Short mmCIF file of C-alpha atoms in Angstrom, two decimals:
data_model
loop_
_atom_site.label_atom_id
_atom_site.label_comp_id
_atom_site.label_asym_id
_atom_site.label_seq_id
_atom_site.Cartn_x
_atom_site.Cartn_y
_atom_site.Cartn_z
CA MET A 14 0.00 0.00 0.00
CA SER A 15 1.42 3.39 -1.00
CA ASP A 16 1.90 6.08 1.58
CA THR A 17 -0.85 8.15 -0.06
CA GLU A 18 -3.26 5.24 -0.01
CA GLU A 19 -2.59 4.58 3.65
CA ARG A 20 -3.13 8.19 4.65
CA VAL A 21 -6.29 8.53 2.52
CA LYS A 22 -7.76 5.40 4.07
CA LYS A 23 -6.98 6.62 7.56
CA ILE A 24 -8.83 9.88 6.90
CA VAL A 25 -11.81 8.01 5.46
CA VAL A 26 -12.01 5.72 8.49
CA GLU A 27 -11.83 8.66 10.88
CA HIS A 28 -14.35 10.84 9.07
CA LEU A 29 -16.95 8.25 8.14
CA GLY A 30 -16.59 6.06 11.22
CA VAL A 31 -16.36 2.88 9.10
CA GLU A 32 -14.35 -0.31 9.59
CA ALA A 33 -10.88 -0.10 8.04
CA ASP A 34 -11.31 -3.33 6.05
CA LYS A 35 -14.29 -1.84 4.19
CA VAL A 36 -12.15 1.01 2.88
CA THR A 37 -10.82 -0.64 -0.28
CA MET A 38 -9.63 1.17 -3.40
CA ASP A 39 -12.87 0.24 -5.18
CA ALA A 40 -15.15 1.30 -2.32
CA SER A 41 -17.65 4.01 -3.28
CA PHE A 42 -18.00 6.71 -0.64
CA ILE A 43 -21.76 6.88 -1.06
CA ASP A 44 -22.76 3.34 -2.02
CA ASP A 45 -20.32 1.35 0.13
CA LEU A 46 -19.24 3.62 2.96
CA GLY A 47 -22.50 5.39 3.83
CA ALA A 48 -21.32 8.90 3.03
CA ASP A 49 -23.61 11.68 1.83
CA SER A 50 -22.64 14.53 -0.47
CA LEU A 51 -21.61 16.76 2.45
CA ASP A 52 -19.41 14.04 3.89
CA ILE A 53 -17.55 14.00 0.57
CA VAL A 54 -17.08 17.80 0.73
CA GLU A 55 -15.59 17.29 4.17
CA LEU A 56 -13.36 14.42 3.04
CA VAL A 57 -12.04 16.48 0.15
CA MET A 58 -11.20 19.29 2.58
CA ALA A 59 -9.37 16.82 4.78
CA PHE A 60 -7.39 15.50 1.80
CA GLU A 61 -6.47 19.07 0.83
CA GLU A 62 -5.21 19.73 4.35
CA GLU A 63 -3.33 16.46 4.64
CA PHE A 64 -1.60 16.55 1.28
CA GLY A 65 -1.36 20.29 0.63
CA VAL A 66 -3.18 19.92 -2.70
CA GLU A 67 -6.07 21.96 -4.01
CA ILE A 68 -8.99 19.93 -5.30
CA PRO A 69 -11.34 22.21 -7.27
CA ASP A 70 -15.09 21.54 -7.13
CA ASP A 71 -15.29 20.11 -10.65
CA ALA A 72 -12.51 17.63 -9.84
CA ALA A 73 -14.02 16.82 -6.46
CA GLU A 74 -17.31 15.89 -8.14
CA LYS A 75 -15.51 13.14 -10.06
CA ILE A 76 -14.03 11.60 -6.93
CA THR A 77 -16.52 8.88 -6.03
CA THR A 78 -14.28 6.06 -4.79
CA VAL A 79 -11.33 5.77 -2.44
CA GLY A 80 -9.16 4.91 -5.48
CA ASP A 81 -10.29 8.07 -7.31
CA ALA A 82 -9.06 10.14 -4.38
CA VAL A 83 -5.73 8.31 -4.12
CA ARG A 84 -5.07 8.67 -7.85
CA TYR A 85 -6.01 12.35 -7.95
CA ILE A 86 -3.74 13.14 -5.01
CA GLU A 87 -0.81 11.12 -6.43
CA GLU A 88 -1.11 13.04 -9.70
CA HIS A 89 -1.40 16.49 -8.17
CA LYS A 90 0.60 16.56 -4.98
CA GLY A 91 3.77 18.63 -5.04
CA MET B 2 -60.22 16.10 27.30
CA ARG B 3 -56.94 14.41 26.36
CA ARG B 4 -54.64 13.97 29.37
CA VAL B 5 -50.86 13.89 29.13
CA VAL B 6 -48.63 11.57 31.14
CA VAL B 7 -44.90 10.93 31.37
CA THR B 8 -43.85 7.41 30.36
CA GLY B 9 -40.08 7.70 29.85
CA LEU B 10 -37.11 9.60 31.27
CA GLY B 11 -33.58 10.31 30.07
CA LEU B 12 -30.75 12.28 31.66
CA VAL B 13 -27.20 13.31 30.86
CA THR B 14 -25.79 15.43 33.67
CA PRO B 15 -22.58 16.26 35.53
CA LEU B 16 -23.64 13.65 38.12
CA GLY B 17 -24.27 10.80 35.74
CA SER B 18 -25.61 9.73 32.40
CA ASP B 19 -28.53 7.54 33.34
CA VAL B 20 -31.56 8.41 35.43
CA GLU B 21 -30.96 6.14 38.41
CA THR B 22 -27.28 7.08 38.83
CA VAL B 23 -28.03 10.79 38.63
CA TRP B 24 -30.90 10.53 41.08
CA ALA B 25 -28.86 8.47 43.57
CA ASN B 26 -26.06 11.04 43.40
CA ILE B 27 -28.48 13.93 43.80
CA LEU B 28 -30.11 12.33 46.84
CA ALA B 29 -26.69 11.56 48.31
CA GLY B 30 -25.85 15.26 48.18
CA LYS B 31 -22.99 14.94 45.70
CA SER B 32 -21.78 17.89 43.68
CA GLY B 33 -20.84 17.78 40.00
CA ALA B 34 -18.73 20.93 40.20
CA GLY B 35 -14.99 21.11 39.60
CA PRO B 36 -12.30 23.07 37.80
CA ILE B 37 -13.01 23.60 34.09
CA THR B 38 -11.23 20.94 32.02
CA HIS B 39 -12.80 21.53 28.59
CA PHE B 40 -10.32 24.35 27.95
CA ASP B 41 -7.57 26.25 29.77
CA ALA B 42 -9.56 28.65 31.94
CA SER B 43 -6.63 29.81 34.08
CA GLU B 44 -6.97 33.40 32.89
CA TYR B 45 -10.76 33.56 33.35
CA LYS B 46 -12.66 35.19 36.18
CA CYS B 47 -14.71 32.03 36.49
CA ARG B 48 -12.64 28.83 36.35
CA ILE B 49 -15.20 26.30 37.54
CA ALA B 50 -18.18 24.49 36.08
CA CYS B 51 -20.28 21.36 36.37
CA GLU B 52 -19.00 19.37 33.42
CA VAL B 53 -20.38 16.10 32.13
CA LYS B 54 -17.64 13.63 33.04
CA PRO B 55 -15.59 11.65 30.50
CA LYS B 56 -16.53 8.03 29.94
CA ASP B 57 -13.76 6.54 32.09
CA HIS B 58 -15.16 8.42 35.13
CA GLU B 59 -17.26 6.57 37.72
CA TYR B 60 -20.38 8.26 36.33
CA GLY B 61 -19.08 9.52 33.02
CA PHE B 62 -20.85 9.82 29.69
CA ASP B 63 -20.21 7.38 26.86
CA ALA B 64 -21.38 9.00 23.65
CA ASP B 65 -20.78 5.76 21.72
CA LYS B 66 -23.72 4.11 23.47
CA ARG B 67 -26.40 5.84 21.42
CA VAL B 68 -24.80 8.31 19.02
CA ASP B 69 -23.23 7.29 15.74
CA THR B 70 -19.50 8.21 15.60
CA LYS B 71 -20.00 10.15 12.39
CA VAL B 72 -22.76 12.22 13.97
CA GLN B 73 -20.58 12.83 17.04
CA ARG B 74 -17.91 14.34 14.82
CA GLN B 75 -20.32 16.58 12.94
CA VAL B 76 -22.41 18.08 15.70
CA ASP B 77 -21.92 20.11 18.85
CA PRO B 78 -21.95 18.34 22.22
CA PHE B 79 -25.41 19.68 23.14
CA ILE B 80 -26.85 17.62 20.27
CA VAL B 81 -24.93 14.52 21.36
CA PHE B 82 -26.26 14.91 24.91
CA GLY B 83 -29.77 15.47 23.56
CA ILE B 84 -29.74 12.42 21.30
CA ASP B 85 -28.54 10.23 24.16
CA ALA B 86 -31.10 11.55 26.67
CA ALA B 87 -33.86 11.11 24.09
CA GLY B 88 -32.65 7.56 23.45
CA GLN B 89 -32.74 6.75 27.16
CA ALA B 90 -36.27 8.14 27.44
CA ILE B 91 -37.66 6.31 24.42
CA GLU B 92 -36.05 3.04 25.58
CA ASP B 93 -37.41 3.58 29.10
CA ALA B 94 -40.89 4.04 27.63
CA GLY B 95 -40.53 0.86 25.58
CA LEU B 96 -40.99 2.85 22.38
CA ALA B 97 -37.61 2.56 20.67
CA ASP B 98 -39.11 0.35 18.00
CA MET B 99 -42.56 1.67 17.14
CA PRO B 100 -44.69 0.55 14.20
CA GLU B 101 -45.18 3.10 11.45
CA GLU B 102 -48.72 4.12 12.42
CA MET B 103 -47.49 4.96 15.90
CA ARG B 104 -44.47 6.86 14.58
CA LEU B 105 -46.75 8.99 12.40
CA ARG B 106 -48.27 10.25 15.65
CA ALA B 107 -44.98 10.65 17.55
CA GLY B 108 -42.85 13.81 17.54
CA CYS B 109 -40.06 15.80 19.17
CA SER B 110 -39.80 19.06 21.03
CA ILE B 111 -36.24 19.17 22.31
CA GLY B 112 -34.70 22.62 22.49
CA SER B 113 -31.66 24.44 23.74
CA GLY B 114 -31.04 27.87 25.18
CA ILE B 115 -28.00 28.75 23.13
CA GLY B 116 -27.18 25.87 20.80
CA GLY B 117 -23.81 25.10 19.30
CA LEU B 118 -21.69 27.84 20.80
CA PRO B 119 -18.42 25.83 21.10
CA GLY B 120 -18.65 24.87 17.43
CA ILE B 121 -19.50 28.41 16.34
CA GLU B 122 -16.49 29.64 18.29
CA LYS B 123 -14.12 27.04 16.82
CA GLU B 124 -15.31 27.39 13.25
CA SER B 125 -15.11 31.20 13.41
CA LEU B 126 -11.44 30.77 14.23
CA VAL B 127 -11.02 28.39 11.29
CA LEU B 128 -12.67 30.99 9.04
CA ALA B 129 -10.39 33.74 10.33
CA GLU B 130 -7.21 31.68 10.13
CA LYS B 131 -7.73 29.48 7.07
CA GLY B 132 -10.48 31.14 5.02
CA PRO B 133 -14.01 30.21 3.94
CA GLY B 134 -12.92 27.09 2.04
CA ARG B 135 -11.98 25.38 5.28
CA VAL B 136 -15.31 25.85 7.10
CA SER B 137 -16.95 22.47 7.69
CA PRO B 138 -19.87 21.58 5.40
CA HIS B 139 -21.54 20.32 8.59
CA PHE B 140 -21.08 23.63 10.36
CA VAL B 141 -24.66 24.91 10.13
CA HIS B 142 -26.70 21.78 10.78
CA GLY B 143 -24.26 20.68 13.48
CA ARG B 144 -24.95 23.80 15.52
CA LEU B 145 -28.66 24.56 14.99
CA ILE B 146 -30.87 24.29 18.06
CA ASN B 147 -33.61 22.27 16.38
CA LEU B 148 -31.13 19.61 15.30
CA ILE B 149 -31.60 17.50 18.42
CA SER B 150 -35.21 17.11 17.37
CA GLY B 151 -34.04 16.68 13.77
CA GLN B 152 -31.52 13.95 14.60
CA VAL B 153 -33.85 12.15 17.01
CA SER B 154 -36.70 12.24 14.53
CA ILE B 155 -34.49 10.64 11.87
CA LYS B 156 -32.96 8.09 14.22
CA TYR B 157 -36.28 6.80 15.55
CA GLY B 158 -38.45 7.55 12.52
CA LEU B 159 -40.70 10.00 14.36
CA MET B 160 -42.98 11.66 11.80
CA GLY B 161 -45.13 13.82 14.06
CA PRO B 162 -44.38 17.41 15.14
CA ASN B 163 -40.69 18.31 14.83
CA HIS B 164 -40.28 21.33 17.05
CA ALA B 165 -37.66 23.09 19.18
CA VAL B 166 -38.06 25.75 21.82
CA VAL B 167 -35.49 28.52 22.34
CA THR B 168 -36.28 30.47 25.49
CA ALA B 169 -32.90 30.67 27.22
CA CYS B 170 -33.01 29.04 30.64
CA SER B 171 -36.71 28.24 30.50
CA THR B 172 -36.33 26.18 27.30
CA GLY B 173 -36.62 22.78 28.99
CA ALA B 174 -39.83 23.66 30.83
CA HIS B 175 -41.40 25.39 27.81
CA SER B 176 -40.49 22.37 25.67
CA ILE B 177 -42.39 20.02 27.95
CA GLY B 178 -45.32 22.43 28.30
CA ASP B 179 -45.60 23.05 24.57
CA ALA B 180 -45.28 19.37 23.73
CA ALA B 181 -47.96 18.48 26.28
CA ARG B 182 -50.25 20.94 24.51
CA MET B 183 -49.52 19.33 21.16
CA ILE B 184 -50.73 16.04 22.60
CA LYS B 185 -53.78 17.74 24.17
CA ASP B 186 -54.54 19.37 20.83
CA ASN B 187 -54.36 15.98 19.13
CA ASP B 188 -51.35 16.85 16.97
CA ALA B 189 -49.60 13.77 18.36
CA ASP B 190 -50.01 10.89 20.82
CA ILE B 191 -46.35 10.74 21.84
CA MET B 192 -43.80 13.55 22.18
CA LEU B 193 -40.16 13.44 23.19
CA ALA B 194 -39.70 16.72 25.04
CA GLY B 195 -36.85 18.40 26.82
CA GLY B 196 -33.74 20.47 26.44
CA ALA B 197 -29.97 20.29 26.26
CA GLU B 198 -27.00 22.59 26.65
CA ALA B 199 -23.21 22.48 26.34
CA THR B 200 -21.62 25.89 26.41
CA ILE B 201 -18.67 25.38 28.75
CA CYS B 202 -16.30 26.87 26.18
CA PRO B 203 -14.13 30.02 26.23
CA ILE B 204 -16.68 32.38 24.69
CA GLY B 205 -19.51 30.92 26.79
CA ILE B 206 -17.73 31.30 30.12
CA ALA B 207 -16.31 34.70 29.17
CA GLY B 208 -19.70 35.96 27.99
CA PHE B 209 -21.66 34.88 31.06
CA ALA B 210 -18.89 36.12 33.35
CA GLN B 211 -18.96 39.53 31.64
CA ALA B 212 -22.73 39.60 32.18
CA ARG B 213 -21.85 39.16 35.88
CA ALA B 214 -23.96 36.02 36.02
CA LEU B 215 -21.34 33.46 37.12
CA SER B 216 -19.89 32.68 40.54
CA THR B 217 -16.31 33.92 40.75
CA LYS B 218 -15.55 33.74 44.50
CA PHE B 219 -15.23 29.98 44.82
CA ASN B 220 -12.67 29.12 42.13
CA ASP B 221 -10.58 27.31 44.72
CA ASP B 222 -13.53 25.48 46.25
CA PRO B 223 -15.80 24.59 43.33
CA THR B 224 -18.27 22.31 45.11
CA ARG B 225 -19.23 25.18 47.43
CA ALA B 226 -19.87 27.71 44.64
CA SER B 227 -23.48 26.88 43.75
CA ARG B 228 -25.30 27.85 46.96
CA PRO B 229 -28.85 29.04 46.25
CA TYR B 230 -30.47 31.13 49.04
CA ASP B 231 -27.22 31.24 51.01
CA VAL B 232 -25.92 34.67 52.07
CA ASP B 233 -22.58 34.03 50.33
CA ARG B 234 -23.99 33.16 46.91
CA ASP B 235 -22.44 35.18 44.10
CA GLY B 236 -23.70 33.80 40.81
CA PHE B 237 -24.47 30.53 39.06
CA VAL B 238 -22.14 27.69 38.15
CA MET B 239 -22.52 26.61 34.55
CA GLY B 240 -23.59 23.04 33.98
CA GLU B 241 -24.13 20.99 30.83
CA GLY B 242 -26.15 18.00 29.74
CA ALA B 243 -29.68 17.14 28.72
CA GLY B 244 -33.02 15.98 29.99
CA VAL B 245 -35.74 14.42 27.85
CA VAL B 246 -39.09 12.91 28.80
CA VAL B 247 -41.55 10.87 26.80
CA LEU B 248 -44.96 12.48 27.02
CA GLU B 249 -47.91 10.36 26.01
CA GLU B 250 -51.65 10.67 25.80
CA TYR B 251 -53.06 8.92 28.88
CA GLU B 252 -55.38 6.42 27.15
CA HIS B 253 -52.64 5.59 24.66
CA ALA B 254 -50.21 4.86 27.47
CA LYS B 255 -52.78 2.84 29.41
CA ALA B 256 -53.78 0.80 26.37
CA ARG B 257 -50.24 -0.40 25.81
CA GLY B 258 -49.65 -1.05 29.52
CA ALA B 259 -46.94 1.59 29.81
CA LYS B 260 -45.29 2.51 33.09
CA ILE B 261 -46.74 5.92 34.00
CA TYR B 262 -44.53 8.19 36.09
CA ALA B 263 -46.72 11.28 36.40
CA GLU B 264 -49.32 13.47 34.74
CA VAL B 265 -48.55 16.93 33.41
CA VAL B 266 -51.55 18.79 34.79
CA GLY B 267 -50.61 22.46 34.53
CA TYR B 268 -48.48 24.74 32.42
CA GLY B 269 -48.01 28.45 32.94
CA LEU B 270 -45.96 30.95 31.00
CA SER B 271 -45.38 34.66 31.17
CA GLY B 272 -43.11 37.56 30.35
CA ASP B 273 -41.53 39.98 32.81
CA ALA B 274 -41.57 42.87 30.30
CA TYR B 275 -38.87 44.45 32.40
CA HIS B 276 -35.17 43.77 31.63
CA VAL B 277 -33.09 41.45 29.42
CA THR B 278 -31.13 39.81 32.25
CA ALA B 279 -32.44 41.09 35.60
CA PRO B 280 -35.61 39.53 37.00
CA HIS B 281 -38.59 41.77 37.70
CA PRO B 282 -38.02 43.41 41.11
CA GLU B 283 -41.34 42.09 42.44
CA GLY B 284 -41.07 38.71 40.73
CA SER B 285 -44.29 39.49 38.89
CA GLY B 286 -43.53 37.27 35.90
CA ALA B 287 -42.61 34.34 38.11
CA TYR B 288 -45.77 34.86 40.16
CA ARG B 289 -48.05 34.95 37.11
CA SER B 290 -46.37 31.93 35.54
CA MET B 291 -46.85 29.81 38.67
CA LYS B 292 -50.38 31.09 39.18
CA MET B 293 -51.36 30.17 35.64
CA ALA B 294 -49.86 26.69 35.97
CA LEU B 295 -51.74 26.04 39.21
CA ALA B 296 -55.00 27.40 37.81
CA LYS B 297 -54.73 25.22 34.70
CA ALA B 298 -54.03 22.24 36.93
CA GLY B 299 -56.93 23.04 39.23
CA VAL B 300 -54.49 22.64 42.10
CA GLU B 301 -54.39 24.86 45.19
CA PRO B 302 -50.99 26.03 46.47
CA SER B 303 -51.65 24.04 49.65
CA GLU B 304 -51.70 20.86 47.55
CA ILE B 305 -48.17 21.42 46.21
CA ASP B 306 -45.68 19.38 48.22
CA TYR B 307 -42.47 20.16 46.40
CA ILE B 308 -41.15 23.01 44.27
CA ASN B 309 -38.01 22.51 42.24
CA ALA B 310 -37.01 26.15 42.13
CA HIS B 311 -35.26 28.00 39.36
CA GLY B 312 -32.88 29.05 42.19
CA THR B 313 -29.68 29.65 40.25
CA SER B 314 -27.59 31.00 43.16
CA THR B 315 -27.56 34.57 41.87
CA PRO B 316 -27.88 37.34 44.47
CA LEU B 317 -31.08 38.81 42.98
CA GLY B 318 -32.97 35.90 41.44
CA ASP B 319 -33.26 33.46 44.34
CA GLU B 320 -34.99 35.78 46.75
CA LEU B 321 -37.28 37.29 44.11
CA GLU B 322 -38.48 33.82 43.15
CA LEU B 323 -39.00 32.90 46.78
CA GLY B 324 -40.88 36.16 47.32
CA ALA B 325 -43.20 35.30 44.43
CA VAL B 326 -43.78 31.81 45.84
CA ARG B 327 -44.52 33.36 49.24
CA ARG B 328 -47.12 35.74 47.81
CA LEU B 329 -48.81 33.00 45.80
CA PHE B 330 -48.71 30.36 48.52
CA GLY B 331 -49.68 32.48 51.51
CA ASP B 332 -49.99 30.22 54.56
CA ALA B 333 -49.24 27.18 52.40
CA ILE B 334 -45.58 28.25 52.33
CA ALA B 335 -45.34 26.51 55.71
CA THR B 336 -46.01 23.04 54.29
CA VAL B 337 -44.16 23.11 50.98
CA SER B 338 -40.58 21.94 50.48
CA MET B 339 -38.62 23.91 47.90
CA SER B 340 -35.09 23.14 46.77
CA SER B 341 -32.67 23.99 44.02
CA THR B 342 -30.84 21.05 42.48
CA LYS B 343 -28.66 23.58 40.66
CA SER B 344 -26.68 23.45 43.89
CA ALA B 345 -25.55 19.97 42.79
CA ILE B 346 -25.37 19.99 39.00
CA GLY B 347 -25.08 23.69 38.25
CA HIS B 348 -27.25 25.53 35.79
CA LEU B 349 -27.93 23.54 32.65
CA LEU B 350 -29.44 26.62 30.97
CA GLY B 351 -31.74 25.30 28.22
CA GLY B 352 -31.55 21.81 29.73
CA ALA B 353 -32.38 22.91 33.26
CA GLY B 354 -36.19 22.90 33.09
CA ALA B 355 -36.29 19.40 31.65
CA VAL B 356 -33.69 17.91 33.99
CA GLU B 357 -35.38 19.50 36.98
CA SER B 358 -38.83 18.34 35.87
CA ILE B 359 -37.40 14.83 35.88
CA PHE B 360 -36.21 15.36 39.46
CA CYS B 361 -39.76 16.46 40.33
CA ILE B 362 -41.14 13.28 38.73
CA LEU B 363 -38.65 11.13 40.66
CA ALA B 364 -39.62 12.94 43.87
CA LEU B 365 -43.23 11.90 43.14
CA ARG B 366 -42.14 8.34 42.45
CA ASP B 367 -39.92 7.90 45.51
CA GLN B 368 -41.60 10.23 48.04
CA ILE B 369 -38.38 12.04 48.74
CA VAL B 370 -37.25 15.56 47.86
CA PRO B 371 -33.69 16.44 46.81
CA PRO B 372 -31.57 18.83 48.86
CA THR B 373 -30.22 22.34 48.34
CA LEU B 374 -26.48 21.94 48.90
CA ASN B 375 -24.29 24.55 50.59
CA LEU B 376 -27.20 26.28 52.28
CA ASP B 377 -25.19 27.09 55.40
CA ASN B 378 -26.66 30.50 56.20
CA PRO B 379 -29.93 31.28 54.44
CA SER B 380 -30.54 34.90 53.49
CA GLU B 381 -32.87 36.57 55.94
CA SER B 382 -35.90 36.46 53.64
CA CYS B 383 -35.43 32.70 53.11
CA ALA B 384 -35.03 31.59 56.68
CA ASP B 385 -38.59 30.44 57.41
CA VAL B 386 -39.08 28.24 54.34
CA ASP B 387 -38.17 24.54 54.06
CA LEU B 388 -35.42 24.78 51.45
CA VAL B 389 -34.25 21.22 52.20
CA PRO B 390 -30.72 22.22 53.22
CA HIS B 391 -27.87 19.74 52.71
CA VAL B 392 -29.76 16.45 52.90
CA ALA B 393 -32.64 14.88 50.98
CA LYS B 394 -35.88 14.62 52.89
CA LYS B 395 -38.46 11.85 52.88
CA ARG B 396 -41.98 13.28 52.82
CA LYS B 397 -45.35 12.98 51.16
CA VAL B 398 -45.12 14.15 47.52
CA LYS B 399 -48.40 14.14 45.59
CA ALA B 400 -48.06 17.28 43.47
CA VAL B 401 -44.98 19.18 42.31
CA LEU B 402 -44.17 22.50 40.70
CA ASN B 403 -41.15 23.25 38.54
CA ASN B 404 -40.05 26.80 37.75
CA SER B 405 -37.70 27.97 35.02
CA PHE B 406 -36.93 31.57 34.13
CA GLY B 407 -34.73 32.89 31.35
CA PHE B 408 -32.95 35.91 29.92
CA GLY B 409 -35.40 38.07 28.04
CA GLY B 410 -37.76 37.92 31.01
CA THR B 411 -39.32 34.61 30.02
CA ASN B 412 -40.93 32.35 32.62
CA ALA B 413 -42.35 28.83 32.58
CA SER B 414 -43.93 26.70 35.30
CA LEU B 415 -45.12 23.11 35.20
CA VAL B 416 -47.35 21.29 37.66
CA MET B 417 -47.23 17.50 37.73
CA LYS B 418 -49.06 14.96 39.82
CA ALA B 419 -48.93 11.27 40.49
CA VAL B 420 -51.60 9.35 38.57
CA ASP B 421 -53.90 7.47 40.93
#
């Protein structure tokens, strides 16, 4: 597991209060992890803080799975 | 006429997080006061409060019992306390799992005096330091006063009235009174009613201290600070927590064989029309509120055995309330017991009226009245009244009166009786 993946998963577990083993790369925030649209806004903010990246709204809308977040961060972090 | 009874109780307080523990501690004369731990208060004029204890404490609060971890993260503590107290009450009433037709006729009226002040304070600092893009998307609905009712309604599927009172320190009593009316008016058969507060935060303590409302002379001896009617009282001690009752239409409760604690027989409410923080100098609002509640109940002052007073331990308020009771009760003042449980758990602000109504109900159940702690030397005008100093007192308790008064000159009184 990459460092980014590990840190993303940790944030997801903390914010959504879900079991760590449910937070797979394919897991959908809404369908699998019980998030609502505002939870995703909050997660994106937490990712921005953690990784020092900016995730614009139009990019954030396309992040629907844990893997989407990991890939976006890997591509954009400094 | 539809009658309203109490069939469930729930408490989160500085002296425990379930009804029986809290009541045992209250009757034992324990105090929930101590140095403030929620933040560093070393530079504050008031450095003490009655905090809800952490879960590893002998009578601490475990939020995980009834509140989803995600919700805990998103909302202010007053909502967490409120959800838990509501959960206790609905479980106690045996109504946690109601069929849909019952839930359509079940609602919530759980308010707060101030709401999510700690969260507003914290998020304002985030806004100032990090900008608008860092403000939590859960900021608004995690702080709003009606979001205890909102959360509880969602959690238990309650589709009846979804209401929340905001009347400062009389919120809890108004919530119960208003909800009882909703049942009387046939808007619902079941209502979860009460109040919650959690404002032991820097801006909360600073604000109340600046309003000269808090005790500041007992920072080194916190358990002695809340001392209603005592000559050395110098302000209230802030508490936190929640109280929620299940109110139910009498025939509905009887038909399902529910345990019935008490009947809400009278509700009075009034305005001082005088000053935003100071009580009316003749206690006229308090007098009219109590008088209305007794008249609605069809109960004479001589029939009231116990008054749970507003009695916050402020220099002005305690004696004005007692003066109003004296005028209303006349000779009956000699037979009533009146105490302030704020001496033990502090002032729960919007939660106070609900928590204290529950103490009244437990006094009816157990035929014992809780004490006023620290009443070493009653003020002259209080000396001839049974204020139940120091120790709980066994006595006949058939009818009780609860008073709650709030900033803005708002007053609420409830009369409750045992059901024969």
